[in-house]
Amino acid sequence: MDYTKQIQEIATKLFTDGKIDIFIGYRKNSFDDNQVPVLITHPADISRLVFDDKSVFNLTNYLKFENTRNKRVGIIVKGCDSRALNMLMTENQVKRQNLYVIGISCTGVLNEQGAKAQNCLECVMPDAVVYDEILGTPAGKKEYIVNADITALATQGLVERGEYFQDIFENCIRCNACRHSCPLCYCEKCCIDQETSALYNGANTVSSAFHALMTWSLHLAGRCVDCRNCEKACPSHLPLHLLHKQNEMVIYENFQHHLAGMEKDDRGAFYKYSLSDPDDFIL
Ligand code: SF4
Ligand code: SF4
Ligand code: SF4
Ligand code: SF4
């Protein structure tokens, strides 16, 4: 997929018509072939915009910052990104009337090895679910696929799994890039940042990494859209999707096939009570 030309044309018209103050898109790195998010505030910079299968990041993360809040923003969303946008709107973090949303019917993005990213291979909804105009040919909702790494881990014993996760927590450097790159982590005072807490502090220990990452993943349970922005940001290349996909899978199985952000005004699995919900476990 390559929608560079169309997106440049749409952004030009939005600025010309005075409909936006900022356009959030992607631009090429100056030192390699990869892309980074870019916030365009002047039409002269529109020629920097690109969009193709290297447009990997979830741009809705930039809607939570001071420089875009309460501004009129043009933004590009792939299927997973648009589900995060739905969550942000439902959670009253973003006003729909302030946005012009270019949706993408996504055919997948590439990982660092140049192959299709794992979350794209398992993607349930490649089409943007919220948009003002959509580019590409909608493919529709796909069958839910249980994550291959979760399936593989399930075949191991408790001790092996424990050692595997111990290794993950040992390699966490407590930089918090995962949390800062997640669009759905927008709390002004995150509980993980409480330096005076015995559980949540900045110490680079296995125990504090465990508490931070487990708390984080539980705060994303029923809200995570599997965009993997967090994982892409992790300098230790930790497989953070294991935490989120496990939660997603349990919720999918136990809460009427719930997936975060698929529908407008859906507040998430934990906000909906149904008599038919099983109560034979605690997530
Ligand atoms: S997870 Fe789906 S919507 Fe998101 S980038 Fe991959 S294919 Fe596109
Ligand atoms: S936890 Fe990671 S995968 Fe889930 S929504 Fe946040 S950034 Fe995306
Ligand atoms: S980890 Fe929890 S408290 Fe911290 S920003 Fe994310 S949702 Fe908020
Ligand atoms: S980005 Fe990676 S290393 Fe940094 S806190 Fe998150 S898991 Fe740990």
mmCIF file of C-alpha atoms and ligand atoms in Angstrom:
data_model
loop_
_atom_site.group_PDB
_atom_site.id
_atom_site.type_symbol
_atom_site.label_atom_id
_atom_site.label_comp_id
_atom_site.label_asym_id
_atom_site.label_seq_id
_atom_site.Cartn_x
_atom_site.Cartn_y
_atom_site.Cartn_z
ATOM 1 C CA MET A 1 0.000 0.000 0.000
ATOM 2 C CA ASP A 2 1.193 3.491 -0.805
ATOM 3 C CA TYR A 3 -1.113 6.451 -0.181
ATOM 4 C CA THR A 4 1.530 9.164 -0.060
ATOM 5 C CA LYS A 5 0.086 11.195 -2.936
ATOM 6 C CA GLN A 6 -3.523 11.000 -1.721
ATOM 7 C CA ILE A 7 -2.552 11.961 1.830
ATOM 8 C CA GLN A 8 -0.508 14.947 0.655
ATOM 9 C CA GLU A 9 -3.507 16.104 -1.418
ATOM 10 C CA ILE A 10 -5.948 15.701 1.475
ATOM 11 C CA ALA A 11 -3.608 17.498 3.914
ATOM 12 C CA THR A 12 -3.142 20.367 1.425
ATOM 13 C CA LYS A 13 -6.901 20.801 1.089
ATOM 14 C CA LEU A 14 -7.435 20.664 4.863
ATOM 15 C CA PHE A 15 -4.911 23.469 5.429
ATOM 16 C CA THR A 16 -6.169 25.482 2.431
ATOM 17 C CA ASP A 17 -9.774 25.258 3.653
ATOM 18 C CA GLY A 18 -8.653 26.275 7.150
ATOM 19 C CA LYS A 19 -10.025 23.073 8.682
ATOM 20 C CA ILE A 20 -6.964 22.003 10.693
ATOM 21 C CA ASP A 21 -4.132 23.516 12.737
ATOM 22 C CA ILE A 22 -1.939 20.404 12.745
ATOM 23 C CA PHE A 23 -1.588 17.308 10.597
ATOM 24 C CA ILE A 24 -0.146 14.192 12.230
ATOM 25 C CA GLY A 25 1.460 11.877 9.688
ATOM 26 C CA TYR A 26 4.655 10.041 8.845
ATOM 27 C CA ARG A 27 7.919 11.196 7.266
ATOM 28 C CA LYS A 28 11.016 9.343 6.157
ATOM 29 C CA ASN A 29 14.029 9.238 8.455
ATOM 30 C CA SER A 30 16.935 11.249 7.151
ATOM 31 C CA PHE A 31 19.411 8.443 7.917
ATOM 32 C CA ASP A 32 17.634 5.241 6.817
ATOM 33 C CA ASP A 33 14.553 4.010 4.984
ATOM 34 C CA ASN A 34 12.327 3.871 8.065
ATOM 35 C CA GLN A 35 9.690 6.400 9.074
ATOM 36 C CA VAL A 36 8.884 8.472 12.115
ATOM 37 C CA PRO A 37 5.752 10.396 13.076
ATOM 38 C CA VAL A 38 5.699 14.067 12.111
ATOM 39 C CA LEU A 39 3.471 16.947 13.235
ATOM 40 C CA ILE A 40 2.960 19.345 10.324
ATOM 41 C CA THR A 41 1.813 22.860 11.168
ATOM 42 C CA HIS A 42 2.592 24.594 7.896
ATOM 43 C CA PRO A 43 1.474 23.612 4.368
ATOM 44 C CA ALA A 44 5.049 24.097 3.109
ATOM 45 C CA ASP A 45 6.017 20.891 4.941
ATOM 46 C CA ILE A 46 3.287 18.700 3.438
ATOM 47 C CA SER A 47 5.702 17.312 0.827
ATOM 48 C CA ARG A 48 7.463 15.524 3.708
ATOM 49 C CA LEU A 49 4.415 13.319 4.338
ATOM 50 C CA VAL A 50 4.582 9.676 3.290
ATOM 51 C CA PHE A 51 2.410 6.626 3.842
ATOM 52 C CA ASP A 52 3.191 3.033 2.970
ATOM 53 C CA ASP A 53 3.899 -0.287 4.678
ATOM 54 C CA LYS A 54 6.641 1.336 6.751
ATOM 55 C CA SER A 55 4.152 3.661 8.408
ATOM 56 C CA VAL A 56 4.187 1.472 11.478
ATOM 57 C CA PHE A 57 3.462 3.745 14.430
ATOM 58 C CA ASN A 58 0.080 4.459 15.990
ATOM 59 C CA LEU A 59 -0.295 8.210 15.557
ATOM 60 C CA THR A 60 -3.186 8.508 18.012
ATOM 61 C CA ASN A 61 -0.519 8.518 20.743
ATOM 62 C CA TYR A 62 0.180 12.143 19.756
ATOM 63 C CA LEU A 63 -3.390 13.216 20.512
ATOM 64 C CA LYS A 64 -2.738 13.001 24.242
ATOM 65 C CA PHE A 65 -0.034 15.660 24.372
ATOM 66 C CA GLU A 66 -0.413 19.338 25.145
ATOM 67 C CA ASN A 67 0.509 20.554 21.651
ATOM 68 C CA THR A 68 -2.415 18.724 20.004
ATOM 69 C CA ARG A 69 -5.052 18.724 22.734
ATOM 70 C CA ASN A 70 -7.954 21.051 21.862
ATOM 71 C CA LYS A 71 -6.444 21.794 18.437
ATOM 72 C CA ARG A 72 -8.046 20.916 15.106
ATOM 73 C CA VAL A 73 -6.049 17.933 13.950
ATOM 74 C CA GLY A 74 -5.817 15.895 10.752
ATOM 75 C CA ILE A 75 -4.630 12.349 11.418
ATOM 76 C CA ILE A 76 -4.064 9.028 9.632
ATOM 77 C CA VAL A 77 -5.363 5.828 11.252
ATOM 78 C CA LYS A 78 -4.967 2.219 10.212
ATOM 79 C CA GLY A 79 -7.438 -0.350 11.589
ATOM 80 C CA CYS A 80 -5.691 -0.879 14.932
ATOM 81 C CA ASP A 81 -4.978 2.842 15.342
ATOM 82 C CA SER A 82 -8.619 3.691 14.712
ATOM 83 C CA ARG A 83 -9.676 1.329 17.496
ATOM 84 C CA ALA A 84 -7.372 3.260 19.848
ATOM 85 C CA LEU A 85 -9.015 6.456 18.605
ATOM 86 C CA ASN A 86 -12.440 5.024 19.430
ATOM 87 C CA MET A 87 -11.191 4.214 22.933
ATOM 88 C CA LEU A 88 -9.768 7.725 23.373
ATOM 89 C CA MET A 89 -13.057 9.289 22.295
ATOM 90 C CA THR A 90 -15.093 6.975 24.499
ATOM 91 C CA GLU A 91 -12.838 7.789 27.447
ATOM 92 C CA ASN A 92 -13.333 11.522 26.789
ATOM 93 C CA GLN A 93 -9.701 12.203 25.922
ATOM 94 C CA VAL A 94 -10.338 13.412 22.382
ATOM 95 C CA LYS A 95 -13.196 15.329 20.818
ATOM 96 C CA ARG A 96 -14.349 13.885 17.497
ATOM 97 C CA GLN A 97 -15.338 17.328 16.163
ATOM 98 C CA ASN A 98 -11.718 18.488 16.479
ATOM 99 C CA LEU A 99 -10.441 15.751 14.180
ATOM 100 C CA TYR A 100 -10.300 15.062 10.483
ATOM 101 C CA VAL A 101 -9.598 11.351 10.251
ATOM 102 C CA ILE A 102 -8.076 9.700 7.186
ATOM 103 C CA GLY A 103 -8.820 6.001 7.611
ATOM 104 C CA ILE A 104 -6.798 3.306 5.926
ATOM 105 C CA SER A 105 -7.963 -0.113 4.811
ATOM 106 C CA CYS A 106 -4.664 -1.580 5.811
ATOM 107 C CA THR A 107 -2.822 -4.428 4.147
ATOM 108 C CA GLY A 108 -0.252 -4.649 6.939
ATOM 109 C CA VAL A 109 3.027 -3.027 7.907
ATOM 110 C CA LEU A 110 6.552 -4.402 7.965
ATOM 111 C CA ASN A 111 8.690 -5.366 10.927
ATOM 112 C CA GLU A 112 12.406 -4.536 11.256
ATOM 113 C CA GLN A 113 13.305 -7.625 9.236
ATOM 114 C CA GLY A 114 11.151 -6.473 6.311
ATOM 115 C CA ALA A 115 8.503 -9.177 6.823
ATOM 116 C CA LYS A 116 4.857 -8.534 7.651
ATOM 117 C CA ALA A 117 4.504 -7.706 11.345
ATOM 118 C CA GLN A 118 3.109 -10.452 13.571
ATOM 119 C CA ASN A 119 0.132 -8.366 14.731
ATOM 120 C CA CYS A 120 -0.740 -7.780 11.076
ATOM 121 C CA LEU A 121 -0.731 -11.505 10.389
ATOM 122 C CA GLU A 122 -3.191 -11.880 13.279
ATOM 123 C CA CYS A 123 -5.128 -8.665 12.628
ATOM 124 C CA VAL A 124 -8.868 -8.853 13.283
ATOM 125 C CA MET A 125 -9.826 -5.484 11.805
ATOM 126 C CA PRO A 126 -7.506 -4.028 9.152
ATOM 127 C CA ASP A 127 -10.019 -1.357 8.085
ATOM 128 C CA ALA A 128 -10.293 1.881 9.993
ATOM 129 C CA VAL A 129 -13.477 1.787 12.080
ATOM 130 C CA VAL A 130 -13.704 5.571 12.417
ATOM 131 C CA TYR A 131 -12.871 8.024 9.618
ATOM 132 C CA ASP A 132 -13.977 11.019 7.570
ATOM 133 C CA GLU A 133 -12.669 9.429 4.410
ATOM 134 C CA ILE A 134 -11.084 6.057 3.823
ATOM 135 C CA LEU A 135 -8.274 5.001 1.484
ATOM 136 C CA GLY A 136 -7.918 1.479 0.129
ATOM 137 C CA THR A 137 -10.347 -1.371 -0.323
ATOM 138 C CA PRO A 138 -12.087 -2.468 2.886
ATOM 139 C CA ALA A 139 -11.383 -6.107 3.712
ATOM 140 C CA GLY A 140 -13.840 -6.496 6.603
ATOM 141 C CA LYS A 141 -13.506 -8.155 9.990
ATOM 142 C CA LYS A 142 -11.401 -11.309 10.117
ATOM 143 C CA GLU A 143 -11.516 -14.425 12.290
ATOM 144 C CA TYR A 144 -9.842 -14.111 15.697
ATOM 145 C CA ILE A 145 -6.461 -15.856 15.771
ATOM 146 C CA VAL A 146 -4.904 -16.813 19.093
ATOM 147 C CA ASN A 147 -1.395 -15.390 19.212
ATOM 148 C CA ALA A 148 1.215 -17.958 18.169
ATOM 149 C CA ASP A 149 3.622 -17.043 20.990
ATOM 150 C CA ILE A 150 0.915 -17.473 23.636
ATOM 151 C CA THR A 151 0.076 -20.876 22.200
ATOM 152 C CA ALA A 152 3.747 -21.891 22.262
ATOM 153 C CA LEU A 153 4.217 -20.678 25.856
ATOM 154 C CA ALA A 154 1.165 -22.619 26.976
ATOM 155 C CA THR A 155 2.920 -25.865 26.054
ATOM 156 C CA GLN A 156 5.689 -25.146 28.599
ATOM 157 C CA GLY A 157 5.577 -25.975 32.281
ATOM 158 C CA LEU A 158 5.075 -23.372 35.011
ATOM 159 C CA VAL A 159 8.770 -23.332 35.937
ATOM 160 C CA GLU A 160 9.909 -22.721 32.352
ATOM 161 C CA ARG A 161 7.324 -19.995 31.895
ATOM 162 C CA GLY A 162 8.376 -18.424 35.182
ATOM 163 C CA GLU A 163 12.007 -18.366 34.063
ATOM 164 C CA TYR A 164 11.034 -16.919 30.718
ATOM 165 C CA PHE A 165 9.191 -14.000 32.314
ATOM 166 C CA GLN A 166 11.903 -13.545 34.943
ATOM 167 C CA ASP A 167 14.284 -12.992 32.049
ATOM 168 C CA ILE A 168 11.932 -10.398 30.541
ATOM 169 C CA PHE A 169 11.694 -8.461 33.803
ATOM 170 C CA GLU A 170 15.462 -8.670 34.299
ATOM 171 C CA ASN A 171 16.032 -7.071 30.906
ATOM 172 C CA CYS A 172 13.629 -4.198 31.484
ATOM 173 C CA ILE A 173 15.626 -1.016 32.080
ATOM 174 C CA ARG A 174 12.598 0.843 33.541
ATOM 175 C CA CYS A 175 12.730 3.548 30.884
ATOM 176 C CA ASN A 176 8.893 3.666 30.627
ATOM 177 C CA ALA A 177 9.057 4.107 26.846
ATOM 178 C CA CYS A 178 6.389 1.399 26.560
ATOM 179 C CA ARG A 179 3.923 3.362 28.654
ATOM 180 C CA HIS A 180 4.712 6.715 27.056
ATOM 181 C CA SER A 181 4.244 5.285 23.567
ATOM 182 C CA CYS A 182 0.873 3.727 24.372
ATOM 183 C CA PRO A 183 -1.993 5.973 23.236
ATOM 184 C CA LEU A 184 -4.184 4.587 26.006
ATOM 185 C CA CYS A 185 -1.772 5.498 28.799
ATOM 186 C CA TYR A 186 -2.585 9.152 29.258
ATOM 187 C CA CYS A 187 -2.983 9.527 33.047
ATOM 188 C CA GLU A 188 -1.402 12.746 34.285
ATOM 189 C CA LYS A 189 -0.238 10.948 37.409
ATOM 190 C CA CYS A 190 0.488 7.360 36.548
ATOM 191 C CA CYS A 191 0.516 5.056 39.554
ATOM 192 C CA ILE A 192 3.743 3.517 38.250
ATOM 193 C CA ASP A 193 5.510 6.854 38.686
ATOM 194 C CA GLN A 194 4.987 7.034 42.437
ATOM 195 C CA GLU A 195 8.593 7.263 43.596
ATOM 196 C CA THR A 196 7.638 6.948 47.252
ATOM 197 C CA SER A 197 5.707 3.728 46.795
ATOM 198 C CA ALA A 198 7.288 0.451 47.847
ATOM 199 C CA LEU A 199 5.793 -1.302 44.823
ATOM 200 C CA TYR A 200 5.971 1.388 42.194
ATOM 201 C CA ASN A 201 9.281 3.136 42.014
ATOM 202 C CA GLY A 202 11.936 3.709 39.418
ATOM 203 C CA ALA A 203 14.296 1.068 40.754
ATOM 204 C CA ASN A 204 15.842 -1.104 38.100
ATOM 205 C CA THR A 205 15.074 -4.379 39.848
ATOM 206 C CA VAL A 206 13.194 -7.456 38.758
ATOM 207 C CA SER A 207 10.584 -6.818 41.435
ATOM 208 C CA SER A 208 9.861 -3.222 40.402
ATOM 209 C CA ALA A 209 9.877 -4.129 36.692
ATOM 210 C CA PHE A 210 7.424 -6.943 37.450
ATOM 211 C CA HIS A 211 5.056 -4.669 39.353
ATOM 212 C CA ALA A 212 5.271 -1.896 36.784
ATOM 213 C CA LEU A 213 4.733 -4.065 33.726
ATOM 214 C CA MET A 214 2.042 -6.264 35.246
ATOM 215 C CA THR A 215 0.114 -3.230 36.526
ATOM 216 C CA TRP A 216 0.500 -1.545 33.155
ATOM 217 C CA SER A 217 -0.751 -4.579 31.253
ATOM 218 C CA LEU A 218 -3.766 -4.928 33.577
ATOM 219 C CA HIS A 219 -4.639 -1.258 33.066
ATOM 220 C CA LEU A 220 -4.687 -2.031 29.355
ATOM 221 C CA ALA A 221 -6.746 -5.216 29.722
ATOM 222 C CA GLY A 222 -9.870 -4.831 27.618
ATOM 223 C CA ARG A 223 -8.491 -1.565 26.193
ATOM 224 C CA CYS A 224 -5.360 -2.616 24.294
ATOM 225 C CA VAL A 225 -5.787 -2.646 20.505
ATOM 226 C CA ASP A 226 -2.614 -4.616 19.688
ATOM 227 C CA CYS A 227 -0.981 -1.798 17.718
ATOM 228 C CA ARG A 228 2.392 -2.717 19.316
ATOM 229 C CA ASN A 229 3.518 0.888 19.621
ATOM 230 C CA CYS A 230 4.831 -0.079 23.065
ATOM 231 C CA GLU A 231 6.874 -2.971 21.754
ATOM 232 C CA LYS A 232 8.365 -0.916 18.934
ATOM 233 C CA ALA A 233 9.482 1.669 21.489
ATOM 234 C CA CYS A 234 11.124 -0.784 23.878
ATOM 235 C CA PRO A 235 14.922 -0.388 23.685
ATOM 236 C CA SER A 236 15.364 -3.873 25.165
ATOM 237 C CA HIS A 237 13.148 -5.410 22.455
ATOM 238 C CA LEU A 238 11.042 -7.180 25.061
ATOM 239 C CA PRO A 239 8.037 -9.209 23.802
ATOM 240 C CA LEU A 240 5.487 -7.013 25.571
ATOM 241 C CA HIS A 241 2.660 -8.323 23.414
ATOM 242 C CA LEU A 242 2.733 -11.506 25.509
ATOM 243 C CA LEU A 243 1.275 -9.582 28.449
ATOM 244 C CA HIS A 244 -1.402 -7.829 26.429
ATOM 245 C CA LYS A 245 -2.356 -10.674 24.127
ATOM 246 C CA GLN A 246 -2.865 -13.009 27.071
ATOM 247 C CA ASN A 247 -5.338 -10.528 28.566
ATOM 248 C CA GLU A 248 -6.982 -9.985 25.197
ATOM 249 C CA MET A 249 -7.421 -13.704 24.672
ATOM 250 C CA VAL A 250 -8.949 -14.301 28.136
ATOM 251 C CA ILE A 251 -11.362 -11.404 27.606
ATOM 252 C CA TYR A 252 -12.263 -12.574 24.110
ATOM 253 C CA GLU A 253 -13.081 -16.035 25.403
ATOM 254 C CA ASN A 254 -14.986 -14.900 28.486
ATOM 255 C CA PHE A 255 -16.695 -11.632 27.514
ATOM 256 C CA GLN A 256 -18.742 -12.345 24.381
ATOM 257 C CA HIS A 257 -15.784 -12.000 22.009
ATOM 258 C CA HIS A 258 -15.050 -8.477 23.139
ATOM 259 C CA LEU A 259 -12.245 -6.638 21.358
ATOM 260 C CA ALA A 260 -11.292 -3.111 22.353
ATOM 261 C CA GLY A 261 -12.361 -0.107 20.318
ATOM 262 C CA MET A 262 -14.284 -1.940 17.613
ATOM 263 C CA GLU A 263 -17.374 0.162 18.176
ATOM 264 C CA LYS A 264 -18.087 3.756 19.030
ATOM 265 C CA ASP A 265 -18.970 4.369 22.701
ATOM 266 C CA ASP A 266 -17.936 0.865 23.737
ATOM 267 C CA ARG A 267 -16.325 1.456 27.123
ATOM 268 C CA GLY A 268 -14.638 -1.913 27.256
ATOM 269 C CA ALA A 269 -15.210 -5.315 28.762
ATOM 270 C CA PHE A 270 -14.743 -4.284 32.381
ATOM 271 C CA TYR A 271 -17.404 -1.579 32.187
ATOM 272 C CA LYS A 272 -20.145 -3.884 30.974
ATOM 273 C CA TYR A 273 -21.941 -6.236 33.326
ATOM 274 C CA SER A 274 -23.944 -9.078 31.910
ATOM 275 C CA LEU A 275 -25.687 -11.897 33.766
ATOM 276 C CA SER A 276 -24.267 -14.262 31.181
ATOM 277 C CA ASP A 277 -20.665 -13.310 32.042
ATOM 278 C CA PRO A 278 -18.855 -16.256 33.590
ATOM 279 C CA ASP A 279 -17.502 -15.465 37.070
ATOM 280 C CA ASP A 280 -15.338 -18.510 37.478
ATOM 281 C CA PHE A 281 -12.073 -16.610 37.345
ATOM 282 C CA ILE A 282 -10.443 -13.362 38.322
ATOM 283 C CA LEU A 283 -8.493 -11.762 35.523
HETATM 284 S S1 SF4 B 1 -2.575 -4.708 12.975
HETATM 285 FE FE1 SF4 B 1 -4.019 -4.606 11.254
HETATM 286 S S2 SF4 B 1 -4.593 -2.469 11.042
HETATM 287 FE FE2 SF4 B 1 -2.783 -2.542 12.363
HETATM 288 S S3 SF4 B 1 -1.064 -2.205 10.972
HETATM 289 FE FE3 SF4 B 1 -1.378 -4.425 11.093
HETATM 290 S S4 SF4 B 1 -2.791 -5.007 9.442
HETATM 291 FE FE4 SF4 B 1 -2.823 -2.777 9.705
HETATM 292 S S1 SF4 B 2 -0.422 -1.593 25.217
HETATM 293 FE FE1 SF4 B 2 0.873 -1.521 23.397
HETATM 294 S S2 SF4 B 2 -0.242 -2.714 21.884
HETATM 295 FE FE2 SF4 B 2 -1.701 -2.155 23.472
HETATM 296 S S3 SF4 B 2 -2.638 -0.255 22.803
HETATM 297 FE FE3 SF4 B 2 -0.905 0.282 24.091
HETATM 298 S S4 SF4 B 2 0.777 0.579 22.668
HETATM 299 FE FE4 SF4 B 2 -0.806 -0.542 21.563
HETATM 300 S S1 SF4 B 3 -0.216 2.438 33.478
HETATM 301 FE FE1 SF4 B 3 -2.274 2.803 34.238
HETATM 302 S S2 SF4 B 3 -2.101 4.615 35.556
HETATM 303 FE FE2 SF4 B 3 -0.263 4.550 34.272
HETATM 304 S S3 SF4 B 3 -0.766 5.867 32.502
HETATM 305 FE FE3 SF4 B 3 -1.268 3.726 31.956
HETATM 306 S S4 SF4 B 3 -3.453 3.506 32.435
HETATM 307 FE FE4 SF4 B 3 -2.688 5.342 33.526
HETATM 308 S S1 SF4 B 4 10.140 0.107 27.187
HETATM 309 FE FE1 SF4 B 4 10.990 -1.916 27.610
HETATM 310 S S2 SF4 B 4 12.775 -1.522 28.887
HETATM 311 FE FE2 SF4 B 4 11.552 0.350 28.913
HETATM 312 S S3 SF4 B 4 10.223 0.123 30.736
HETATM 313 FE FE3 SF4 B 4 9.083 -0.682 28.988
HETATM 314 S S4 SF4 B 4 9.520 -2.874 28.995
HETATM 315 FE FE4 SF4 B 4 11.064 -1.896 30.269
#
